[in-house]
Every structure is written in structure tokens, then in C-alpha cells.
PDB file of C-alpha atoms and ligand atoms in Angstrom:
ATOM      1  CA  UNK A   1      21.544 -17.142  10.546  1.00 71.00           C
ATOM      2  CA  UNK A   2      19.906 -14.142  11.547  1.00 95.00           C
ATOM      3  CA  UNK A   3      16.155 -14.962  12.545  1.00 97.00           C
ATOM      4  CA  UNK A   4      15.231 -11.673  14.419  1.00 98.00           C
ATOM      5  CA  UNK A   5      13.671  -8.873  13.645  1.00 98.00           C
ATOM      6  CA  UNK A   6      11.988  -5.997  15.199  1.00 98.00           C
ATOM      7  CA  UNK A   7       8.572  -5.377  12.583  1.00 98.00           C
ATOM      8  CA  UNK A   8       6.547  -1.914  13.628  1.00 99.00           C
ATOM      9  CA  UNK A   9       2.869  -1.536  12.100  1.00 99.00           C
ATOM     10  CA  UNK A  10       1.329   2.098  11.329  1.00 99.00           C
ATOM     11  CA  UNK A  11      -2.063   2.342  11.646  1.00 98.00           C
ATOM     12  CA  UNK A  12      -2.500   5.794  10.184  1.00 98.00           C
ATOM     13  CA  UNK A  13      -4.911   7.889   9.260  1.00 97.00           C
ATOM     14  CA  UNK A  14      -6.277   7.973   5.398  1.00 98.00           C
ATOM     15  CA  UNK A  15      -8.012  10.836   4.241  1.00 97.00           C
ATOM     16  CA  UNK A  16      -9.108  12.040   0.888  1.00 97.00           C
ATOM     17  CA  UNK A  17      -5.731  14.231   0.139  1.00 97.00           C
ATOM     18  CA  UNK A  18      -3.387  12.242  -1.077  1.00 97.00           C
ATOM     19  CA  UNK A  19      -0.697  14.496  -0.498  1.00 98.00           C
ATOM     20  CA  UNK A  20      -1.173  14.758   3.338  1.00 98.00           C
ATOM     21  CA  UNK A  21      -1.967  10.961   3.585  1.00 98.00           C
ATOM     22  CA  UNK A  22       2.023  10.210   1.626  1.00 98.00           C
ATOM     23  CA  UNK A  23       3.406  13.251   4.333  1.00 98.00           C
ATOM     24  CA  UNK A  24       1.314  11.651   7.194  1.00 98.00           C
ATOM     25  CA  UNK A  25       2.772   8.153   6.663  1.00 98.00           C
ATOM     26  CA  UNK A  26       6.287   9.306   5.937  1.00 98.00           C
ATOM     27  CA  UNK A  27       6.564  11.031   8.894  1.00 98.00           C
ATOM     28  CA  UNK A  28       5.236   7.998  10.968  1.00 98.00           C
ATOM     29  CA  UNK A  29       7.803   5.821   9.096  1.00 98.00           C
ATOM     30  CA  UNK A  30      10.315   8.229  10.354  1.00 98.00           C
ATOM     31  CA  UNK A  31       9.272   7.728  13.762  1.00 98.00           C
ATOM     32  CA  UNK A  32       8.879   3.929  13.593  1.00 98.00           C
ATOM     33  CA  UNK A  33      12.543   3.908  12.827  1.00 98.00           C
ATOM     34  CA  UNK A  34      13.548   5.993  15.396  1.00 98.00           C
ATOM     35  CA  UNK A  35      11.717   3.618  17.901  1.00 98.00           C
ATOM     36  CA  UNK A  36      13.773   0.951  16.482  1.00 98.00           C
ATOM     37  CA  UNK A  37      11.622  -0.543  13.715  1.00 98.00           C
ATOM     38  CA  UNK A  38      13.738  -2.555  11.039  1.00 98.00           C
ATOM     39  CA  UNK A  39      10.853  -3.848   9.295  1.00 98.00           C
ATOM     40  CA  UNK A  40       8.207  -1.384   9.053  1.00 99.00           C
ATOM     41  CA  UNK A  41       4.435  -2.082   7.235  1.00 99.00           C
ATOM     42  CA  UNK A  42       1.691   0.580   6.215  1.00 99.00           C
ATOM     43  CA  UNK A  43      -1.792  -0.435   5.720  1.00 98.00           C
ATOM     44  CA  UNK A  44      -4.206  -1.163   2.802  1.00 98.00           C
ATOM     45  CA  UNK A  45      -4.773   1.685   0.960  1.00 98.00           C
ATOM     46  CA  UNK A  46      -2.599   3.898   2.482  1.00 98.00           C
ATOM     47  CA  UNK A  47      -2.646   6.979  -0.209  1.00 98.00           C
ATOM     48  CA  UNK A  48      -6.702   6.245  -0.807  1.00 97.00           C
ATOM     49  CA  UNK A  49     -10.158   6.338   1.096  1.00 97.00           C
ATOM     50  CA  UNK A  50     -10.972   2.327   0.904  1.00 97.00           C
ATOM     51  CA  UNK A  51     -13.520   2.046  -2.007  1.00 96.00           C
ATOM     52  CA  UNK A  52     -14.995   1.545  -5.455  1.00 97.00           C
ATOM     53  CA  UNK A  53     -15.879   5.053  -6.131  1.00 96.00           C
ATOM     54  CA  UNK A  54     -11.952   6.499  -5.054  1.00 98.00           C
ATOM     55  CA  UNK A  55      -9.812   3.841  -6.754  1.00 97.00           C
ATOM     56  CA  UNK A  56      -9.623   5.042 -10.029  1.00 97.00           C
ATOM     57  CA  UNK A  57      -8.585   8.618  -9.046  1.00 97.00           C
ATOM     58  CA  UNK A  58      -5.888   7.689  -6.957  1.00 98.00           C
ATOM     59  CA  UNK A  59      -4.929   5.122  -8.710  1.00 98.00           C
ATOM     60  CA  UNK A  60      -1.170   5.251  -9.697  1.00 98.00           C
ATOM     61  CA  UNK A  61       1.323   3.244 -12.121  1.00 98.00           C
ATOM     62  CA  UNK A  62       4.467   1.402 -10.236  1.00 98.00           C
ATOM     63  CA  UNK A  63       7.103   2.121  -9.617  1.00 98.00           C
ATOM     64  CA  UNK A  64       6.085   5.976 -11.172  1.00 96.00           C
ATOM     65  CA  UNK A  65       3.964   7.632  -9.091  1.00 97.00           C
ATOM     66  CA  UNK A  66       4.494   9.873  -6.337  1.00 98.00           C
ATOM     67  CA  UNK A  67       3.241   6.877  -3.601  1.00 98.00           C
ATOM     68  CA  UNK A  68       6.023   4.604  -4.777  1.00 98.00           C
ATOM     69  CA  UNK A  69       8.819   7.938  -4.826  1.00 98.00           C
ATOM     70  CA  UNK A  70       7.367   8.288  -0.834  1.00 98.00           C
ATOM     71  CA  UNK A  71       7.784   4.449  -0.128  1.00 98.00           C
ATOM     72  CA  UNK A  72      11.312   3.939  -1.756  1.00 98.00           C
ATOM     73  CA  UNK A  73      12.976   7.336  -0.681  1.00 98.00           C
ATOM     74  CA  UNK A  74      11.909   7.042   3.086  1.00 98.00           C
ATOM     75  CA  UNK A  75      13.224   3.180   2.672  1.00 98.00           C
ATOM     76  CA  UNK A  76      16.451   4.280   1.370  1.00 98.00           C
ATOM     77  CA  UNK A  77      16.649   7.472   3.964  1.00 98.00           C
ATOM     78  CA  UNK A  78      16.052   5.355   7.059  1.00 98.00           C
ATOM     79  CA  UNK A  79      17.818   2.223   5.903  1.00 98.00           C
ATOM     80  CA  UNK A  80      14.744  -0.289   6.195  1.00 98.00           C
ATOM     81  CA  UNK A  81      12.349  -2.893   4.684  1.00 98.00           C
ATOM     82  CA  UNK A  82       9.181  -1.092   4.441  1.00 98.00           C
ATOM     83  CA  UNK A  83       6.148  -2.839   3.631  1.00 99.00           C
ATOM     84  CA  UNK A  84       4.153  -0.068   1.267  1.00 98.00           C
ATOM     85  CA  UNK A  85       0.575  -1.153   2.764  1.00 98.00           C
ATOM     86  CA  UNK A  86      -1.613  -1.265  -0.757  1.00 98.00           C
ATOM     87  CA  UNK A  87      -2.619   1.283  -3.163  1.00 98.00           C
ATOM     88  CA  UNK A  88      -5.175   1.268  -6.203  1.00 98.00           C
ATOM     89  CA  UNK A  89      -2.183   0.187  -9.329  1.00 98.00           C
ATOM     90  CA  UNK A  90      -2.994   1.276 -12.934  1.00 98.00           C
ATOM     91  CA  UNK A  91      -1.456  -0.917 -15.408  1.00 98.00           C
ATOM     92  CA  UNK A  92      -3.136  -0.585 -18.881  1.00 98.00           C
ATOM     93  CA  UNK A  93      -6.732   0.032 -18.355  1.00 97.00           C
ATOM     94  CA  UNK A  94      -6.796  -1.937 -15.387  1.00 98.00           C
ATOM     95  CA  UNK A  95      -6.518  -1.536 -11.718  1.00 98.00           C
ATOM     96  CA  UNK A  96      -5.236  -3.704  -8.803  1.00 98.00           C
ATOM     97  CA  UNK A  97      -4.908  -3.064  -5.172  1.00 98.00           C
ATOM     98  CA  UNK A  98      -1.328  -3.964  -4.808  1.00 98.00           C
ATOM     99  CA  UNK A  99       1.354  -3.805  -2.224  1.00 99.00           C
ATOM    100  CA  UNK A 100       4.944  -2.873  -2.946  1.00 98.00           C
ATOM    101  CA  UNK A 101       8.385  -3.885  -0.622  1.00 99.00           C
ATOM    102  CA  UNK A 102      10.863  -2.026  -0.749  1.00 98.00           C
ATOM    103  CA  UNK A 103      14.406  -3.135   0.599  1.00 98.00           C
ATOM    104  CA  UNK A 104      17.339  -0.358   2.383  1.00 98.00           C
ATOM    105  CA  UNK A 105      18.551   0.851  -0.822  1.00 98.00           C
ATOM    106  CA  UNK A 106      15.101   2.005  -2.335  1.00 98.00           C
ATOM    107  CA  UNK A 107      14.917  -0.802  -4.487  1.00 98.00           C
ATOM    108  CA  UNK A 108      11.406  -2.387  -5.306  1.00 98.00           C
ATOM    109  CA  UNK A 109      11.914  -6.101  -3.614  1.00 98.00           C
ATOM    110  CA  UNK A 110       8.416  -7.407  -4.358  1.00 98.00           C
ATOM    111  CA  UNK A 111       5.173  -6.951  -5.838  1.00 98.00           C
ATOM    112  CA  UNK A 112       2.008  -8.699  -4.688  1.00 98.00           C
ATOM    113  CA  UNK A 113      -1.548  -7.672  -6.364  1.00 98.00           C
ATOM    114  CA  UNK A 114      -4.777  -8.951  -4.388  1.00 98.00           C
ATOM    115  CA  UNK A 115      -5.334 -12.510  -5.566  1.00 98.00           C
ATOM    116  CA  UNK A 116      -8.955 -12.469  -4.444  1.00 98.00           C
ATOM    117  CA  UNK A 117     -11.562  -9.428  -4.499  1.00 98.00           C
ATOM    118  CA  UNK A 118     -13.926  -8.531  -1.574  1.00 98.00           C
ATOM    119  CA  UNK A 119     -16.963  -9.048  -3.010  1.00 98.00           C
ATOM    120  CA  UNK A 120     -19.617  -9.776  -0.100  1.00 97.00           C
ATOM    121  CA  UNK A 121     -22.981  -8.899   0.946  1.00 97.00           C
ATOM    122  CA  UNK A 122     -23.897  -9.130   4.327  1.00 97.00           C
ATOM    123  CA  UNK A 123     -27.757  -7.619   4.560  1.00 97.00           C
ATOM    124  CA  UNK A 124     -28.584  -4.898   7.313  1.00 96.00           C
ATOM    125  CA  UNK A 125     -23.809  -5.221   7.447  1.00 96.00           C
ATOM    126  CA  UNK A 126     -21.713  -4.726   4.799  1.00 96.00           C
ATOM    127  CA  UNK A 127     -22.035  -4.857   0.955  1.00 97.00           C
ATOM    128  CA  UNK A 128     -18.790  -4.499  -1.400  1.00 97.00           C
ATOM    129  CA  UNK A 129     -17.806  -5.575  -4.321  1.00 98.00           C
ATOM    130  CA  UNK A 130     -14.192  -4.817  -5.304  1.00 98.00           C
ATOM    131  CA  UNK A 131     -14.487  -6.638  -8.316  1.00 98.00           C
ATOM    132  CA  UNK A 132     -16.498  -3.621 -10.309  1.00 97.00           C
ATOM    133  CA  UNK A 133     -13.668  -1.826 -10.426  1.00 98.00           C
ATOM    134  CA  UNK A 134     -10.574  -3.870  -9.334  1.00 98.00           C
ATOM    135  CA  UNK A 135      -8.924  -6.868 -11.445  1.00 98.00           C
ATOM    136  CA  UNK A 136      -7.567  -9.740  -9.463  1.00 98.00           C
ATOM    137  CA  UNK A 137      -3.604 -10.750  -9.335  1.00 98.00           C
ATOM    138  CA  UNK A 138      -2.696 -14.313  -9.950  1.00 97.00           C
ATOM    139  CA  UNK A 139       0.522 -14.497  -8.372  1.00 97.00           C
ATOM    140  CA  UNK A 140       1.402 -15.347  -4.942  1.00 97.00           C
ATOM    141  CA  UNK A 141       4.976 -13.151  -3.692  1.00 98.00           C
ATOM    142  CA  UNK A 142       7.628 -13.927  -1.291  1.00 98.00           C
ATOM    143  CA  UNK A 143      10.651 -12.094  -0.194  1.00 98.00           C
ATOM    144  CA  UNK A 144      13.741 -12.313   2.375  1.00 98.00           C
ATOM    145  CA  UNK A 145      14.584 -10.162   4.939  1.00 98.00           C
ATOM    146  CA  UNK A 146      17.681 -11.169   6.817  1.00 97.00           C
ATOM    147  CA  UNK A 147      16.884 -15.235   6.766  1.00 97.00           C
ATOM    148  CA  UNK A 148      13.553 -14.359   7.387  1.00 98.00           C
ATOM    149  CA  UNK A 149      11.327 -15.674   4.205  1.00 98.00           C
ATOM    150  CA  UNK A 150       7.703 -14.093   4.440  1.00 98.00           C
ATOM    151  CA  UNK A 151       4.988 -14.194   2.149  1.00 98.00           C
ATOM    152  CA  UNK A 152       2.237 -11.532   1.031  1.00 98.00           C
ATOM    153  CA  UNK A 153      -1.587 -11.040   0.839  1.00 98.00           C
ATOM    154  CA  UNK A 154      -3.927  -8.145   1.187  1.00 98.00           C
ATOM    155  CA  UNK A 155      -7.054  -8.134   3.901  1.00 98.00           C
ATOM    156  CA  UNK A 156      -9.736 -10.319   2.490  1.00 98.00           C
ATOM    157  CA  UNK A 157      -6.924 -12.776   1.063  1.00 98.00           C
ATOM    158  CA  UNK A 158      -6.319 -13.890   4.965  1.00 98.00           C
ATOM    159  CA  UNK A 159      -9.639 -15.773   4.654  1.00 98.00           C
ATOM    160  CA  UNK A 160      -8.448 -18.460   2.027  1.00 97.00           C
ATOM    161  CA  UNK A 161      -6.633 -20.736   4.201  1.00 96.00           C
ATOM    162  CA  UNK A 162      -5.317 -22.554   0.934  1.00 94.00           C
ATOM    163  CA  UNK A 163      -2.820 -19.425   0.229  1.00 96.00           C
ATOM    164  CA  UNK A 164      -1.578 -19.514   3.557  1.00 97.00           C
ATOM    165  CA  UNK A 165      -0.788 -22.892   3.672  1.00 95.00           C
ATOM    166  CA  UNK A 166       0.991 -23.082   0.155  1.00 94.00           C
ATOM    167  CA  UNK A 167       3.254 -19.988   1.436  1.00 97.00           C
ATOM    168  CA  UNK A 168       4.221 -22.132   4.436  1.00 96.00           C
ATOM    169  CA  UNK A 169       4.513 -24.926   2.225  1.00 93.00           C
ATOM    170  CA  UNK A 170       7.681 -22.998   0.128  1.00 94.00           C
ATOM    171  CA  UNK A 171       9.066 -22.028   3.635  1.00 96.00           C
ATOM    172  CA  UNK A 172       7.812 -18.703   4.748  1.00 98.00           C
ATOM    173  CA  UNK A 173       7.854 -18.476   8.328  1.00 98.00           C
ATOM    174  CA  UNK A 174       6.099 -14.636   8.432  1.00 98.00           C
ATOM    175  CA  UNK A 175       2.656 -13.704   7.011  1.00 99.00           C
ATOM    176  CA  UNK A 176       2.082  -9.822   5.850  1.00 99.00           C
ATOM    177  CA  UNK A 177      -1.573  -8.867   5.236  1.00 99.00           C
ATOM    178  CA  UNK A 178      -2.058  -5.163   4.788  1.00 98.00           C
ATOM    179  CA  UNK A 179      -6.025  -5.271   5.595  1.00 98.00           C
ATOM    180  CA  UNK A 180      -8.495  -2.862   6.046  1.00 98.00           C
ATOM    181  CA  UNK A 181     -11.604  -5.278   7.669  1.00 98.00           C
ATOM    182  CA  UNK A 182     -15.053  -2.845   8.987  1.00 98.00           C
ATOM    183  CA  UNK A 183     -17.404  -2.602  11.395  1.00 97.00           C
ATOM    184  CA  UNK A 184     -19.212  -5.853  10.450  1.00 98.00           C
ATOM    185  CA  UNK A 185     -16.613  -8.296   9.762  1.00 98.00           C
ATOM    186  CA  UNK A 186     -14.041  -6.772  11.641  1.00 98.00           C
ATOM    187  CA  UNK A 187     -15.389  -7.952  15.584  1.00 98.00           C
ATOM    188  CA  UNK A 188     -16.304 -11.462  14.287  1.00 98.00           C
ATOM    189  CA  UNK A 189     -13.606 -12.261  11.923  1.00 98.00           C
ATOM    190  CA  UNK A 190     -10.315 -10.400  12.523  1.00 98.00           C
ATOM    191  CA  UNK A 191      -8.273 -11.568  15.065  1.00 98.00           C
ATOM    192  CA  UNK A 192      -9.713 -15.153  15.087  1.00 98.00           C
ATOM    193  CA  UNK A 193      -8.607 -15.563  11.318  1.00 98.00           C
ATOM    194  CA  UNK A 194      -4.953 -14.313  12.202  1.00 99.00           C
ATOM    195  CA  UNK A 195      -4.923 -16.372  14.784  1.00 98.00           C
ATOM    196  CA  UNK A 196      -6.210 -19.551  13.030  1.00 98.00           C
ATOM    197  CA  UNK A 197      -3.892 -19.287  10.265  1.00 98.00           C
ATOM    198  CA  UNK A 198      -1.077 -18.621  12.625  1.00 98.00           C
ATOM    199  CA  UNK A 199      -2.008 -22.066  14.365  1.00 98.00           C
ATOM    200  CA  UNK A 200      -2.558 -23.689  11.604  1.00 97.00           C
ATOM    201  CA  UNK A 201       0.590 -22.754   9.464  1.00 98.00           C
ATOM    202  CA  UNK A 202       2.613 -22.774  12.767  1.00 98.00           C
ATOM    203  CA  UNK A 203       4.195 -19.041  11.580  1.00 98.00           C
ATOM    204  CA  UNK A 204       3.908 -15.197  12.233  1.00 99.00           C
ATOM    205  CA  UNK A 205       1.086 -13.521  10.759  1.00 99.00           C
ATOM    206  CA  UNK A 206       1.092  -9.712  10.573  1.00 99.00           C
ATOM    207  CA  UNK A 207      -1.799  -7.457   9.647  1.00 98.00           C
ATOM    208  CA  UNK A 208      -1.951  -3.310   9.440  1.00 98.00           C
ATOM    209  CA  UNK A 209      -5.064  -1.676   9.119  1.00 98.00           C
ATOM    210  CA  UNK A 210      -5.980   2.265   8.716  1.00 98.00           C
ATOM    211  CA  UNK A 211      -6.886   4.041  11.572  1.00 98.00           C
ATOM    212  CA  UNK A 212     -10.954   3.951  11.890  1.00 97.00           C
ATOM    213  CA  UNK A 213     -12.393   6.749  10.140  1.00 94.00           C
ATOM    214  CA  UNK A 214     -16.082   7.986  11.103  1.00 90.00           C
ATOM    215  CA  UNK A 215     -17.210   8.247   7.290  1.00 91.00           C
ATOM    216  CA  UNK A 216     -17.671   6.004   4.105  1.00 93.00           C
ATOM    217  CA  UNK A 217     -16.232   2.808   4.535  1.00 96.00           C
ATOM    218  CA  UNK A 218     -14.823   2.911   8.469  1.00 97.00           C
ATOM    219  CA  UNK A 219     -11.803   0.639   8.596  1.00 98.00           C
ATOM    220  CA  UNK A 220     -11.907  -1.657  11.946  1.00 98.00           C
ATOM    221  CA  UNK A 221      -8.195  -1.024  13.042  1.00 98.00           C
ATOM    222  CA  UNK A 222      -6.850  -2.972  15.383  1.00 98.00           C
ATOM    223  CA  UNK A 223      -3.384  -4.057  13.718  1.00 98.00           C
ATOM    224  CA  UNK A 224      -1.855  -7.039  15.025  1.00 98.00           C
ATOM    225  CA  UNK A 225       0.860  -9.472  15.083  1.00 98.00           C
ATOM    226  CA  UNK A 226       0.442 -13.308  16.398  1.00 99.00           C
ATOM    227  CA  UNK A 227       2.781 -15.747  16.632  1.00 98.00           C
ATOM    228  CA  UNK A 228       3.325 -19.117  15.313  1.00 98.00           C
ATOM    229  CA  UNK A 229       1.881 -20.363  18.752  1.00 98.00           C
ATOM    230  CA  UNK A 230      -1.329 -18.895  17.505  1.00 98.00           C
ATOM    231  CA  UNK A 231      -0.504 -15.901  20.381  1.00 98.00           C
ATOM    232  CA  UNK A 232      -1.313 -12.121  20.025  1.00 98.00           C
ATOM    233  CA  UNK A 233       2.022 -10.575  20.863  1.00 98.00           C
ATOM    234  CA  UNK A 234       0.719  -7.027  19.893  1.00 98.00           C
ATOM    235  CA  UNK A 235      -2.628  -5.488  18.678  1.00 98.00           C
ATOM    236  CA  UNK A 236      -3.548  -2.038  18.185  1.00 98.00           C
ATOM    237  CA  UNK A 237      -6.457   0.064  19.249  1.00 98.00           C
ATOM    238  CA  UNK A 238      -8.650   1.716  16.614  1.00 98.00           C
ATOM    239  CA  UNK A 239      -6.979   5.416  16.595  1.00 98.00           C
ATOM    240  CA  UNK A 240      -4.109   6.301  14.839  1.00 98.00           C
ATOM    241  CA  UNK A 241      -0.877   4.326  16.150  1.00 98.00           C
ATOM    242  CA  UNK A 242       2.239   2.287  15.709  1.00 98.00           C
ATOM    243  CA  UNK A 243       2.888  -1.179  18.035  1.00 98.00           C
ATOM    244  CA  UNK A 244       5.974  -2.909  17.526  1.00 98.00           C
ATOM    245  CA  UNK A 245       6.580  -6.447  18.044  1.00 98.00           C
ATOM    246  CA  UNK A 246       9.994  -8.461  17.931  1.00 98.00           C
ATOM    247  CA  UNK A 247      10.090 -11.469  15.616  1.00 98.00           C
ATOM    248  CA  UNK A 248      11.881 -14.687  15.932  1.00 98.00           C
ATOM    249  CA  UNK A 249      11.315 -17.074  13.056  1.00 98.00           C
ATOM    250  CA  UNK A 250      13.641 -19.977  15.197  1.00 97.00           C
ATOM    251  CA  UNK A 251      10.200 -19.929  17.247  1.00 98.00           C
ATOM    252  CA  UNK A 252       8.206 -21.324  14.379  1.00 98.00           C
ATOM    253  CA  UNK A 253      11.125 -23.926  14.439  1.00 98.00           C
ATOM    254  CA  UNK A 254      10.292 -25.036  17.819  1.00 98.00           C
ATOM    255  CA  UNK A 255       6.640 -25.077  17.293  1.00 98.00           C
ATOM    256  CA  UNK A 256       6.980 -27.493  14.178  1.00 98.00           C
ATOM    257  CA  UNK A 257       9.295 -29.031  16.189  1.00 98.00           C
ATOM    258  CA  UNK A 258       7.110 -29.936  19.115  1.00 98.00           C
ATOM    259  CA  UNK A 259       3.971 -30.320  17.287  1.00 98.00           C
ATOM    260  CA  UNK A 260       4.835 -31.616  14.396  1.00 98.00           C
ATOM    261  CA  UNK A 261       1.804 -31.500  12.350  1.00 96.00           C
ATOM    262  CA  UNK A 262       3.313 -31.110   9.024  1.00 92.00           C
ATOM    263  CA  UNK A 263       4.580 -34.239   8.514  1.00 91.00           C
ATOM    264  CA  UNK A 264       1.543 -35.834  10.332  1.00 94.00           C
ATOM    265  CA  UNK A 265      -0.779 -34.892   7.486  1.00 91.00           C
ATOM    266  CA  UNK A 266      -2.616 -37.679   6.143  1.00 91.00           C
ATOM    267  CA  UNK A 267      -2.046 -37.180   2.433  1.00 87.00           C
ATOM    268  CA  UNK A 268      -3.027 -40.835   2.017  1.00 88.00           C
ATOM    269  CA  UNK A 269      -6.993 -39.802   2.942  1.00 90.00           C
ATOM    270  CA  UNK A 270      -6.808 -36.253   1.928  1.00 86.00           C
ATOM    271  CA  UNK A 271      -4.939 -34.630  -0.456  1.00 77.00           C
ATOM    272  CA  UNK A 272      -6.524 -30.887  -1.278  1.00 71.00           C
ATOM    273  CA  UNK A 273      -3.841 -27.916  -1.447  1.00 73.00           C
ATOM    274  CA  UNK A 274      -0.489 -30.028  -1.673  1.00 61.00           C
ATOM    275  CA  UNK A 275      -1.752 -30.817  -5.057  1.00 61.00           C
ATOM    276  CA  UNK A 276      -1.885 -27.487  -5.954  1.00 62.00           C
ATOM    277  CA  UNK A 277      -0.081 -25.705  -8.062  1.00 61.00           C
ATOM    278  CA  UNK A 278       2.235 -23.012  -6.482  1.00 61.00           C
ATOM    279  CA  UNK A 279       3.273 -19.899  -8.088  1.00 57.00           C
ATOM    280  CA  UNK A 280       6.037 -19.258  -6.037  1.00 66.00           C
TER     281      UNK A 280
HETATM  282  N1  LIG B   1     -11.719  -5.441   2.985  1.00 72.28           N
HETATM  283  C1  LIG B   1     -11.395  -6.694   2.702  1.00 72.28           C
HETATM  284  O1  LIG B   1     -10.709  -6.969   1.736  1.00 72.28           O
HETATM  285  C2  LIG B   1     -11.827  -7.838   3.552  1.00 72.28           C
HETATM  286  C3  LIG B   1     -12.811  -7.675   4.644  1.00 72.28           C
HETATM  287  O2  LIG B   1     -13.146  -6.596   5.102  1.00 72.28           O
HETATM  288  C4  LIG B   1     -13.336  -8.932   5.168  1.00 72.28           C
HETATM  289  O3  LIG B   1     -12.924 -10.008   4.712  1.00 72.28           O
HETATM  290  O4  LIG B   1     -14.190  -8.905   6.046  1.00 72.28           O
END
């Protein structure tokens, strides 16, 4: 069984040219690699400034456009999983903000749209509302990597602790959230809801944001990876970076194992998301 993996996270830089922002991040995937990164992850909206007004024009059809060519040639070149952060998906006359994984041949592995929109207002903070110009997905995704089974979701999915639980449910011992929190969410909310569903799900959760910006909608950074001990093994400043981290999933064995809260549940007095219907 091979459990271990070495996962790097690149916080780059996204700027309005979509060209130099598909250059940018294939030259950091290049160097990733090089630092011995076997499963590397860009963040959400990698190709695209973060918001309403910029989706549609950089929005692109998968596996066609030039964002997915990027993701699946520099996957094939360096012989990696690559996690394709998100990027605003036409399909029809609809867009989602999907995320794309892409295994050491260059073949599309999985494909995860947002399952729910970041629609909040937060007076004198933050107001956005996704939903005016994205459509939601209604599919949860999981893939393998080595024996390694890991499920997706994109930024504000992290806060519905119902999806996280349903992925551990079907076995996934790694989280991947491509996120992109701000300046008002991101100090109060970030790490503590990695964290929590880390504890809670007793697995890895991962999470790669853009580099902070200074206009529009500034991105809060900070990229991290916790453990299924609820530990930060790794986090990232705000500027433009890559941290690596080195996975085990037998750890989440030997948390289970020694706190064994799964099978302590009491279904008997509640019984919320195991009745649930999974899509995976
Ligand atoms: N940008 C998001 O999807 C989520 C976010 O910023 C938050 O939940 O806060």
C-alpha cells in the first residue's frame, strides 16, 4: 500500500492577463516538481481575477481551452497529479467555477464544480454573490492517487461540514479545497474551519489560495495543509509562494484508531448526514 505522498501548494499570483497568469503557474509547477512535489495543487481561479464581473470573459469550456492544454501538458511533462486550482467553466450558457485533476499521463482524472455559491453579505466587510453569474454543481468528486482516496471542494464549500463528512464517510482520507477566502472572512474563518473539519473527519485537509492582490477582491492567502490530528503542518504567508508538506494517510488510521469516534456516533439519538444521500 503506498500511503505517502509529498503534496506542494502554489500560491501564485492572478492578474488580469490570462496568458501570463497560465505561464506564471506553469513555471511554478515546474519548480514544485523540481523541489520534489508529486502532488501539486493551484488555487481558485487560477487563470481569472476572483469575481462576478471577470467570469464570463475568462470563462473557458473543458477539457478545450487553453487553461486545461496548460494543466494537462505540464502534468504529462513533469509526470504528476496536479490539482488545476478552479477556473470560471462554460458549458452551454452556463458557468461554473470548477476544478480539474489531472493524472501523469495528461489525462483529465476528475471534475468537481462548486456545489455551493458564495453568496454573503457582511455590512461595513464583504458582499458577494456568486450566484448572479455562477450555476451550482451537484456532484460531489473523488479520486486516487497512489492508495490515497481524496475528495474535492472549492473555498466556500469548506464551510458545510455535511460534505466533508459524507467524503470521509466513502473513505477519503485527504481533503482538497482550492479557496480564495478575503480580508473579512479570511482572519476569522480560515484556518479554524480547516482545522475543525480536519478534527472532526479525522483526515488531511488541504487548501491553496492566490497570492493577496492589493485591488478588487484581495484574496487572504495563507495556503495550508492540517492533518488528521487537527495540526497545521504547513501554512503559507500572503505573497506569492509554494510550501510543501508530506502526507501519510496511515496517520488518519491511527487517529481513528485511537479515538475512535466514528463508530461512537450515536445514530440511535441523532441521525442527520448518514441519512443522506451520497453522490459518490
Ligand atoms: N470565496 C469563497 O468562496 C468563500 C469565502 O471567501 C468565505 O467563505 O469566506
Amino acid at each position: 500500500m503506498s500511503t505517502k505522498i509529498r503534496a506542494a501548494l502554489i500560491q501564485c499570483k492572478v492578474g488580469k492577463d490570462r496568458q501570463e497568469n497560465l505561464k506564471n503557474a506553469s513555471k511554478l509547477i515546474a519548480l514544485a516538481k523540481e523541489k520534489g512535489g508529486e502532488l501539486i495543487a493551484l488555487p481558485e481561479c487560477f487563470n481569472s481575477p476572483y469575481g462576478t464581473n471577470f467570469f464570463n470573459e475568462y470563462a473557458e469550456e473543458i477539457p478545450n481551452g487553453p487553461s486545461s492544454k496548460m494543466l494537462s501538458d505540464s502534468a504529462k511533462k513533469h509526470k504528476i497529479h496536479l490539482i488545476g486550482g478552479t477556473i470560471p467553466e462554460k458549458d452551454g450558457n452556463k458557468i461554473y467555477n470548477t476544478c480539474t485533476v489531472w493524472n501523469p499521463d495528461g489525462n483529465m482524472i476528475a471534475k468537481y464544480r462548486k456545489i455551493h455559491l458564495f453568496d454573503i453579505d457582511i455590512p461595513g466587510g464583504i458582499t458577494f454573490k456568486e450566484s448572479d453569474i455562477l450555476s451550482a454543481g451537484n456532484k460531489m468528486e473523488t479520486f486516487l492517487v497512489k492508495d490515497i482516496k481524496i475528495g474535492l471542494g472549492i473555498c466556500y464549500d469548506m464551510r458545510f461540514e455535511e460534505l466533508a463528512k459524507l467524503y470521509r464517510l466513502s473513505g477519503c482520507k485527504l481533503l482538497i479545497y482550492p479557496g480564495a477566502f478575503n480580508m473579512t472572512t479570511g482572519p476569522m474563518h480560515w484556518e479554524l474551519i480547516q482545522r475543525s473539519r480536519a478534527n472532526d473527519n479525522q483526515l488531511y485537509v488541504v487548501s491553496i489560495s492566490p497570492a493577496r492582490g492589493e485591488k478588487g477582491y484581495i484574496s487572504w492567502g495563507h495556503s495550508q495543509v492540517t492533518d488528521p490530528w487537527g495540526k497545521v503542518l504547513a501554512k503559507a504567508g500572503h505573497e506569492e509562494e509554494i510550501i510543501y508538506a508530506d502526507i501519510d494517510a496511515n496517520e488518519c488510521d491511527k487517529v481513528r484508531q485511537q479515538i475512535p469516534i466514528e463508530n461512537q456516533r450515536r445514530l440511535d439519538i441523532y441521525n442527520t448526514v448518514s441519512t443522506c444521500k451520497s453522490k459518490i
